[in-house]
Tab-separated table of C-alpha atoms in Angstrom:
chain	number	residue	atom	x	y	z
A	21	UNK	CA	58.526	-27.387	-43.861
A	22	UNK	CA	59.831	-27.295	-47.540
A	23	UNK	CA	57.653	-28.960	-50.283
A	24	UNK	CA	54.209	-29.340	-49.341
A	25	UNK	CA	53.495	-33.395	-50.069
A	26	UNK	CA	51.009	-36.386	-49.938
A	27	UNK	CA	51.158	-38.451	-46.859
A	28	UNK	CA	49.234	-41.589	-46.584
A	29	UNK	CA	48.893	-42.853	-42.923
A	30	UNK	CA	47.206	-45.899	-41.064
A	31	UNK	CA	46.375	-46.019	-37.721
A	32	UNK	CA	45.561	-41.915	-37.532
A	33	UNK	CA	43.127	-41.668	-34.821
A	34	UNK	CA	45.170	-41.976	-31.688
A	35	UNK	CA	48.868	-41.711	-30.640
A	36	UNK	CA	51.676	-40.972	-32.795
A	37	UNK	CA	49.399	-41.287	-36.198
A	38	UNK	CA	47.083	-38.402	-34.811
A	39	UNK	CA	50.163	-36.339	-33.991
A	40	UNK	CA	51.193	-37.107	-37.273
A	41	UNK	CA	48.119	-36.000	-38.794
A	42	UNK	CA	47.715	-32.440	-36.961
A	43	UNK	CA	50.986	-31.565	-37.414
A	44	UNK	CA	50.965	-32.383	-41.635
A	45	UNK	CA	47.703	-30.185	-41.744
A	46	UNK	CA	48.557	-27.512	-39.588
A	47	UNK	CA	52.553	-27.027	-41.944
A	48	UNK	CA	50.202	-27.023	-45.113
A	49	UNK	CA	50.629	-30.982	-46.440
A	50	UNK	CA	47.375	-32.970	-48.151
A	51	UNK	CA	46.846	-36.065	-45.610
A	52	UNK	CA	44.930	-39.324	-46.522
A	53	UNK	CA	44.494	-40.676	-43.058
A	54	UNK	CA	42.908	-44.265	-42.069
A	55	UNK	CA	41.159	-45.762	-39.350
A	56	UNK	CA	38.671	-48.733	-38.712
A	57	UNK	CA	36.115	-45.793	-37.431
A	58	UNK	CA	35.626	-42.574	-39.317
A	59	UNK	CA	33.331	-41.277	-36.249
A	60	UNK	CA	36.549	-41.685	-33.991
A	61	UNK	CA	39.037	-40.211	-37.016
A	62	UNK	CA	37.166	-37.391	-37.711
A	63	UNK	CA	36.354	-36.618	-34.192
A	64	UNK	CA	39.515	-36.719	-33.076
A	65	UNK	CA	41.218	-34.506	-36.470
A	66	UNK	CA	38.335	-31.990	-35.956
A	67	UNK	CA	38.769	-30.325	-39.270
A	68	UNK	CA	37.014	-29.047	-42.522
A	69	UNK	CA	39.962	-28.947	-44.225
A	70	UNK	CA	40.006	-29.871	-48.265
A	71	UNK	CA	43.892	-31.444	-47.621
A	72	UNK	CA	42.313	-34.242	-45.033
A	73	UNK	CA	40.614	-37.121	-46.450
A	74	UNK	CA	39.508	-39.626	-44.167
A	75	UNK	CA	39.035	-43.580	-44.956
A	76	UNK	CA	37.658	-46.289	-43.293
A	77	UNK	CA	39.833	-49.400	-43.881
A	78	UNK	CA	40.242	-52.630	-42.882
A	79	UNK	CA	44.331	-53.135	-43.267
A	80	UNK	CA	43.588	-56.776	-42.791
A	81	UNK	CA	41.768	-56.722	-46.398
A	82	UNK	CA	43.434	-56.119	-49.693
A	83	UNK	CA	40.320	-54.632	-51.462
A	84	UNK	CA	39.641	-52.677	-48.745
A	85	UNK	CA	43.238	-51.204	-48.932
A	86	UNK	CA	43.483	-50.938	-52.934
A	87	UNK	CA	40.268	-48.662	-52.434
A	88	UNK	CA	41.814	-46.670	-49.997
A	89	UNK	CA	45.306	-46.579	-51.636
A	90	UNK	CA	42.966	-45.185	-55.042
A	91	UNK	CA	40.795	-42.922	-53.195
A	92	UNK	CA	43.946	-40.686	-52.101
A	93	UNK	CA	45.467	-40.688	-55.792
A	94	UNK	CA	42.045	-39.618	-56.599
A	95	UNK	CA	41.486	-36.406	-54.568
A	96	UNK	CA	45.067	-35.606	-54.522
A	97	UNK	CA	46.992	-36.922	-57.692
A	98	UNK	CA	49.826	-38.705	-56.134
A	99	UNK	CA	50.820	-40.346	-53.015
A	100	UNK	CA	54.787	-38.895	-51.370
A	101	UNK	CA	55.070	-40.409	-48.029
A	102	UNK	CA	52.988	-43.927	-46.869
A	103	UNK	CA	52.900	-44.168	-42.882
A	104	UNK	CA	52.660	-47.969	-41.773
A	105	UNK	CA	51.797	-46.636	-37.883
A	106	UNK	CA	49.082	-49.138	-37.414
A	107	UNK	CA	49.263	-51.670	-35.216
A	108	UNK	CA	49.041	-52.726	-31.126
A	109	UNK	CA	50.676	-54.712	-28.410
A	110	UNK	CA	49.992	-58.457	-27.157
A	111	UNK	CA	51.088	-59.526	-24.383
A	112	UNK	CA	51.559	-63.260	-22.829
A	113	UNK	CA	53.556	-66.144	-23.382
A	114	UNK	CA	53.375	-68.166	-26.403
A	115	UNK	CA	51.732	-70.956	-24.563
A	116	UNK	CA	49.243	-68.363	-23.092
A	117	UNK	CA	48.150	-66.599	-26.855
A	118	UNK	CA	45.426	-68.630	-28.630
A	119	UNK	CA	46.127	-69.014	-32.440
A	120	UNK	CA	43.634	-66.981	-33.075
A	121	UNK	CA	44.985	-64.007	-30.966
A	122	UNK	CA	48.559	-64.550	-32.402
A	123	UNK	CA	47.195	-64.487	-35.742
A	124	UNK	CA	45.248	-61.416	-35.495
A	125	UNK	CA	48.207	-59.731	-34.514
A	126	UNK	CA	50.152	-60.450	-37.282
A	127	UNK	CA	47.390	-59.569	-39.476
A	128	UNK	CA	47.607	-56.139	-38.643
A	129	UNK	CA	51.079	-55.186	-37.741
A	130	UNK	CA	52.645	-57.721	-40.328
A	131	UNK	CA	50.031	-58.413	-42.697
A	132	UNK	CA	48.218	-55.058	-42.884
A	133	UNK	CA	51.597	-53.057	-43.529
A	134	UNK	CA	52.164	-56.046	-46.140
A	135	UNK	CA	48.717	-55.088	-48.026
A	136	UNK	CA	49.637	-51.151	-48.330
A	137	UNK	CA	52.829	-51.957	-49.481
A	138	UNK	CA	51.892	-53.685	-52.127
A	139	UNK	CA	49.394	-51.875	-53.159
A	140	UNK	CA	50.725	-48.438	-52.842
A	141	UNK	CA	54.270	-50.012	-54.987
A	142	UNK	CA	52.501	-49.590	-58.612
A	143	UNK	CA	51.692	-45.734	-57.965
A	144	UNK	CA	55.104	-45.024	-56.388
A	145	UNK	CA	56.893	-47.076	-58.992
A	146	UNK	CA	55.029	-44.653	-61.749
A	147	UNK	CA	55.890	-41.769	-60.070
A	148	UNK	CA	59.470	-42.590	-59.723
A	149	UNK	CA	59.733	-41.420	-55.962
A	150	UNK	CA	58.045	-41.889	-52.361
A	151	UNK	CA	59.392	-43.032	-49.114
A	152	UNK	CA	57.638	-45.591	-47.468
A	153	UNK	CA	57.906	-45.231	-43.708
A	154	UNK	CA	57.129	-48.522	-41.696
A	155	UNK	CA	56.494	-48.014	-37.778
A	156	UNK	CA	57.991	-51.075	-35.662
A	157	UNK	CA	59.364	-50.813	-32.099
A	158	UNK	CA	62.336	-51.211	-30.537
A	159	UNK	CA	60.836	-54.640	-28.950
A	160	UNK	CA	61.422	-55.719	-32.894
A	161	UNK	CA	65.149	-55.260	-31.930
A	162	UNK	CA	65.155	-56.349	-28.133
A	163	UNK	CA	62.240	-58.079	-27.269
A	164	UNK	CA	61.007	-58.285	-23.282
A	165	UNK	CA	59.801	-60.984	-21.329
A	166	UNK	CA	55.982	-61.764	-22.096
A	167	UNK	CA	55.948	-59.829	-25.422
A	168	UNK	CA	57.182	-62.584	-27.984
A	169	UNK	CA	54.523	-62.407	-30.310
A	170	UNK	CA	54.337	-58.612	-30.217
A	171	UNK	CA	58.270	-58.703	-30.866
A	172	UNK	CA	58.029	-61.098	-33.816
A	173	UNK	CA	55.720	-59.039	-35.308
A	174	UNK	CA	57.957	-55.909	-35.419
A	175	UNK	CA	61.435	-58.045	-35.602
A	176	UNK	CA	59.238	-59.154	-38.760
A	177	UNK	CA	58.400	-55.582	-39.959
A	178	UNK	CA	62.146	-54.134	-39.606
A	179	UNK	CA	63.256	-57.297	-41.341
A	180	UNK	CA	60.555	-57.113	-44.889
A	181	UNK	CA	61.670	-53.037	-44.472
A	182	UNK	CA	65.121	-54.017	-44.837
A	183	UNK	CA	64.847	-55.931	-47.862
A	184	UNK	CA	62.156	-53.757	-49.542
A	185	UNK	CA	64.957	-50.878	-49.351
A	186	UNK	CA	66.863	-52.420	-51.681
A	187	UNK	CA	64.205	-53.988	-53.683
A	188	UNK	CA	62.411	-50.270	-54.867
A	189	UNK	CA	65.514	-48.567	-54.567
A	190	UNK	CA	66.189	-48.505	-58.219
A	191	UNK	CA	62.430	-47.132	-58.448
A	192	UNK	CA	63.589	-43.520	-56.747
A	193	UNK	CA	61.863	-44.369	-53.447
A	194	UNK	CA	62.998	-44.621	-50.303
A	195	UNK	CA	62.249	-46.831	-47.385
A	196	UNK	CA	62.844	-46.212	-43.342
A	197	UNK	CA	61.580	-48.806	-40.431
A	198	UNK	CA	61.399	-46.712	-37.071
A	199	UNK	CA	61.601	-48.135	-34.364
A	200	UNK	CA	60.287	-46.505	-31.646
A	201	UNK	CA	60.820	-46.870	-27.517
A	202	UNK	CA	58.318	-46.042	-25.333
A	203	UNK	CA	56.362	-43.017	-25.917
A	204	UNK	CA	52.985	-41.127	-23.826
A	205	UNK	CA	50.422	-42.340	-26.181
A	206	UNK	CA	47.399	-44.477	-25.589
A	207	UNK	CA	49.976	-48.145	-26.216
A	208	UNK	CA	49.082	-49.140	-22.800
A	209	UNK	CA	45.803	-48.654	-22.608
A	210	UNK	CA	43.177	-51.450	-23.251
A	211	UNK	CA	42.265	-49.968	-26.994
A	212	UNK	CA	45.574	-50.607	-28.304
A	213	UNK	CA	47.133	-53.440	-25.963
A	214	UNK	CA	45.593	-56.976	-25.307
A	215	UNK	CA	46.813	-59.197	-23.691
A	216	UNK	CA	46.318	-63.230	-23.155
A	217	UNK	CA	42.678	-64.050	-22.589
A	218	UNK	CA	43.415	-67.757	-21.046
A	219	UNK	CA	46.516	-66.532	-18.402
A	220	UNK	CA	48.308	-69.888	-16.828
A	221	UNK	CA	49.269	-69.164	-13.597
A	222	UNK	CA	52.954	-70.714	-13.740
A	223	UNK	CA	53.962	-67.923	-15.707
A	224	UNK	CA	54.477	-65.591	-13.194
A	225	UNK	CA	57.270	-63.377	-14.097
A	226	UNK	CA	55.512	-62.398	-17.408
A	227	UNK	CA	52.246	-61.007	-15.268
A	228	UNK	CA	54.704	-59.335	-13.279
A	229	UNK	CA	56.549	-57.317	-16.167
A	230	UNK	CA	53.165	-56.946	-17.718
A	231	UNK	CA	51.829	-55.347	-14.644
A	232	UNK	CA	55.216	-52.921	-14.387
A	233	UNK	CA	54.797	-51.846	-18.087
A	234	UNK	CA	51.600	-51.303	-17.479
A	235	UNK	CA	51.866	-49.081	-14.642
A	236	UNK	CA	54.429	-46.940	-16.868
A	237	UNK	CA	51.352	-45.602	-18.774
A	238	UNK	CA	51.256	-42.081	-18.894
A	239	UNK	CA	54.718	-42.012	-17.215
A	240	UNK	CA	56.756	-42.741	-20.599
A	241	UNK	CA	59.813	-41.014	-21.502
A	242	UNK	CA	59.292	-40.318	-24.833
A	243	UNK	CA	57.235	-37.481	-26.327
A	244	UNK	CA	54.958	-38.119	-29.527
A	245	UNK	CA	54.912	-34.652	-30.957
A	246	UNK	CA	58.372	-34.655	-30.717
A	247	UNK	CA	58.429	-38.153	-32.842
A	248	UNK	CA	55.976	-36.737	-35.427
A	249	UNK	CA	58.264	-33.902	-36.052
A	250	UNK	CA	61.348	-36.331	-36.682
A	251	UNK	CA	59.363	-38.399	-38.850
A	252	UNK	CA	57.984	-35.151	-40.853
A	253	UNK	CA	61.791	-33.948	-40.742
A	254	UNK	CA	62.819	-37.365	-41.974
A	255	UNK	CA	60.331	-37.384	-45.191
A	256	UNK	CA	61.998	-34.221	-46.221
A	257	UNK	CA	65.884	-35.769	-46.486
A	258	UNK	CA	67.404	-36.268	-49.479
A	259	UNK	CA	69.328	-39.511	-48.007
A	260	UNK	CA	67.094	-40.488	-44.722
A	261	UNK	CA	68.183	-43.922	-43.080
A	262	UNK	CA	66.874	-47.127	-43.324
A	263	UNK	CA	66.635	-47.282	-39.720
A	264	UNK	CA	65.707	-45.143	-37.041
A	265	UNK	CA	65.598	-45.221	-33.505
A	266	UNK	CA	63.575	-43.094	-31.716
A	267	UNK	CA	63.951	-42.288	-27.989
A	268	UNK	CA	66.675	-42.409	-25.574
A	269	UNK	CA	65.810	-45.535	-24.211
A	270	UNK	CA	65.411	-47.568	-27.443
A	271	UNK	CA	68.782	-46.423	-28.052
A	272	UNK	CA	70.329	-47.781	-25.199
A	273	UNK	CA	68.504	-51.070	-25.630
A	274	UNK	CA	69.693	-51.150	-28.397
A	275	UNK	CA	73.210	-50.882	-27.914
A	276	UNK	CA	73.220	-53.056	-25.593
A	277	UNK	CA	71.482	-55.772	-27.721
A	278	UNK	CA	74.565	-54.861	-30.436
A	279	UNK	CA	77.171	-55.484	-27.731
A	280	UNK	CA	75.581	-59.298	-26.275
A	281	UNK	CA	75.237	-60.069	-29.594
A	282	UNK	CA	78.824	-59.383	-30.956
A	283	UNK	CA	80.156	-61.089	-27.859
A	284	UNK	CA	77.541	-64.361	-27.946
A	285	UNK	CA	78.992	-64.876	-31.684
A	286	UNK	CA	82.877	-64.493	-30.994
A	287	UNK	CA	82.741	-67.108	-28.257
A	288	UNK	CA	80.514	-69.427	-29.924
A	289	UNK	CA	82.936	-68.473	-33.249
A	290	UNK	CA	84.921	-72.077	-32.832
A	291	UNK	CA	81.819	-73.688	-33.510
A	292	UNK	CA	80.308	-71.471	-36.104
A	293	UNK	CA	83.464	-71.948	-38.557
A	294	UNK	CA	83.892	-75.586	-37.538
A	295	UNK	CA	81.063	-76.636	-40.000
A	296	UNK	CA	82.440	-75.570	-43.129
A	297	UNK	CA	84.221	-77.577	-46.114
A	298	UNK	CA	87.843	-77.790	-45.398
């Protein structure tokens, strides 16, 4: 595994974060880990180890956050790797999703990764290395029918990782968005998926690919101990990419989306160059 390090992840009790977390332990590493429960984090870890520290923390609030982000550099010195993995689906149509449910949303997957970025910059900035690792999905890339606000929330996460790559890079640290496809974790189960509270009954092809994806649960191609060990692998480059795919199917959607997209902006090109100064 190379150079034991400091990882700082969100969203550890469940899915890919928990993976994360067992894997980082069990190879040696010192992992601050996060949740909104400790009962569930710890639970679910199961260890007495000195090199896990869990924290309860509300991503949505910057003290709670800074306290977090402090509590790690306390126990263990310095922070190497930051894991933005919180966050969970919403599904229904714009119409459908309240303000208040869209907003929420964004306050974690958007907003929440926003808050440990920023406060997590000052320490890595010292330092003079890190790699911040930001989890979006591949519906960030190619959204699907009924998923628009879960989509601009990642589209908005690969976009901010982008930009912060270049931003820090002079700092010594590193940045990668992942971007996930569909992978046998809890996503599709009620604890980390909601979907529209007030349904309207004309949109009927988003209940019906909400009802398909749902029935993929437990069925997914993509394997989450397999994911944490690319990530771990990926912390551990001396050049890792600013983006990453993961899964066979986020690939191809992928490619595809690179493909319409080329094609949609050649035969529109007449117009596109039509509006400049001649």
């Amino acid at each position: 595994m190379g150079v034991k390090k400091v990882w700082f992840i969100t969203g550890a009790s469940k899915g890919l974060g928990l993976s994360l977390v067992n894997q980082l332990l069990k190879a040696g590493h010192s992992v601050a880990a996060t949740s909104r429960s400790e009962v569930e984090l710890i639970s679910a870890v199961n260890t007495n180890s000195e090199k896990f520290l869990p924290l309860v923390v509300d991503l949505s609030d910057e003290l709670s956050v800074e306290h977090a982000i402090n509590a790690t550099i306390g126990q263990f010195g310095e922070i190497d790797v930051v894991i933005n993995n919180a966050g969970y689906g919403i599904g229904g149509s714009i119409e459908e999703l309240t303000d208040e449910e869209t907003r929420n949303s964004f306050d974690i997957n958007v907003f929440g990764t926003l808050n440990v970025i920023r406060k997590v910059s000052l320490q890595l900035r010292k330092q003079g290395f890190g790699h911040i690792i930001n989890i979006a999905s591949i519906a960030g890339i190619v959204g699907a029918t009924g998923w628009s606000i879960y989509a601009a929330t990642k589209a908005a996460v690969i976009a901010l990782s982008e930009v912060l790559a270049e931003d820090v890079k002079a700092f010594g640290i590193k940045v990668t968005v992942v971007a996930p496809g569909a992978f046998r974790t809890n996503f599709l189960t009620p604890e980390s998926l909601v979907l529209a509270k007030n349904p309207i009954d004309a949109y009927e092809d988003v209940r019906s690919v909400h009802a398909r994806y749902l029935k993929m649960d437990g069925a997914q191609a993509g394997d989450p101990e397999k994911a944490a060990a690319a990530m771990i692998a990926l912390a551990s480059m001396p050049n890792p990419p600013v983006h990453l795919l993961l899964g066979n199917d986020a690939l191809q959607r992928a490619t595809a989306k690179n493909e319409a997209l080329t094609k949609e902006y050649q035969d529109w090109k007449a117009i596109t160059i039509s509006t400049d100064f001649d």
